[in-house]
Amino acid sequence: MDLYLVVGNPNTRRASLVRSLTGCFNRSVRDIELLSGKKALRVYARVGSLQETKTSPEDFLTEVAATRCEAVLCCLAPNAHPSLPARLPSVQAYLEYFREVGWRVRGIAVLGQNTGGLKSPSLMQFPQSGTVPINLTACAVRKHFGWH
């Protein structure tokens, strides 16, 4: 499974970005055209951070498996859920779990300043995402992800 990830604190416009990238309202399967010209990528898109929607890494894996997609786009908050940190951990713990089950991180877009301590060659930070028009952020993220 290929993973495209949007990371950010509340009010960094994570959900708006996912909606702009995919046209989905909550969760949906979409075909995404690639800049490479290769066949479209079948992506399961999920709006809302997994911690805020109270979706554990294990629950999300089960949810994604039912979609029969080759890639997933989701959002994570940098930090664990304040009242359920063991079940809904930080972005680093989610990524560790996803990597352990064989998912490949293809792109990480960090909205705002808080990277959650992530370091990766596939990471690009968008510190002004809360103040620039969402279509400009979406255009830059599409390019970063290799999407048309």
Short mmCIF file of C-alpha atoms in Angstrom, two decimals, residues 75-127:
data_model
loop_
_atom_site.label_atom_id
_atom_site.label_comp_id
_atom_site.label_asym_id
_atom_site.label_seq_id
_atom_site.Cartn_x
_atom_site.Cartn_y
_atom_site.Cartn_z
CA CYS A 75 -4.58 13.03 7.76
CA LEU A 76 -2.82 12.79 11.09
CA ALA A 77 -2.29 15.24 13.91
CA PRO A 78 1.36 15.54 15.01
CA ASN A 79 0.54 14.62 18.61
CA ALA A 80 -1.42 11.83 20.28
CA HIS A 81 -5.06 12.32 21.22
CA PRO A 82 -5.00 14.00 24.65
CA SER A 83 -7.42 11.64 26.39
CA LEU A 84 -6.58 8.40 24.50
CA PRO A 85 -2.83 8.54 23.79
CA ALA A 86 -2.26 4.76 23.88
CA ARG A 87 -5.04 4.01 21.35
CA LEU A 88 -4.60 7.17 19.25
CA PRO A 89 -0.87 7.89 19.30
CA SER A 90 1.32 10.50 17.61
CA VAL A 91 2.01 10.66 13.90
CA GLN A 92 5.34 8.89 14.45
CA ALA A 93 3.65 5.87 16.06
CA TYR A 94 1.06 5.64 13.26
CA LEU A 95 3.82 5.76 10.64
CA GLU A 96 5.83 3.11 12.46
CA TYR A 97 2.78 0.83 12.52
CA PHE A 98 2.02 1.43 8.82
CA ARG A 99 5.62 0.70 7.85
CA GLU A 100 5.63 -2.49 9.94
CA VAL A 101 2.66 -3.82 7.96
CA GLY A 102 4.41 -3.04 4.68
CA TRP A 103 3.01 0.33 3.65
CA ARG A 104 5.36 2.59 1.67
CA VAL A 105 5.38 6.31 2.44
CA ARG A 106 5.26 8.11 -0.91
CA GLY A 107 4.65 11.66 0.27
CA ILE A 108 4.13 13.67 3.45
CA ALA A 109 2.72 17.19 3.42
CA VAL A 110 3.07 19.01 6.73
CA LEU A 111 0.69 21.93 7.11
CA GLY A 112 1.83 24.64 9.51
CA GLN A 113 4.91 24.49 11.72
CA ASN A 114 4.52 21.27 13.74
CA THR A 115 6.12 18.29 11.96
CA GLY A 116 5.61 16.03 14.96
CA GLY A 117 9.32 15.32 14.82
CA LEU A 118 9.05 13.65 11.41
CA LYS A 119 12.08 13.61 9.17
CA SER A 120 11.85 12.08 5.73
CA PRO A 121 13.02 12.75 2.19
CA SER A 122 9.36 12.46 1.17
CA LEU A 123 8.33 15.29 3.55
CA MET A 124 7.56 18.83 2.42
CA GLN A 125 6.40 21.53 4.81
CA PHE A 126 3.76 24.13 3.95
CA PRO A 127 4.06 26.63 6.82
#
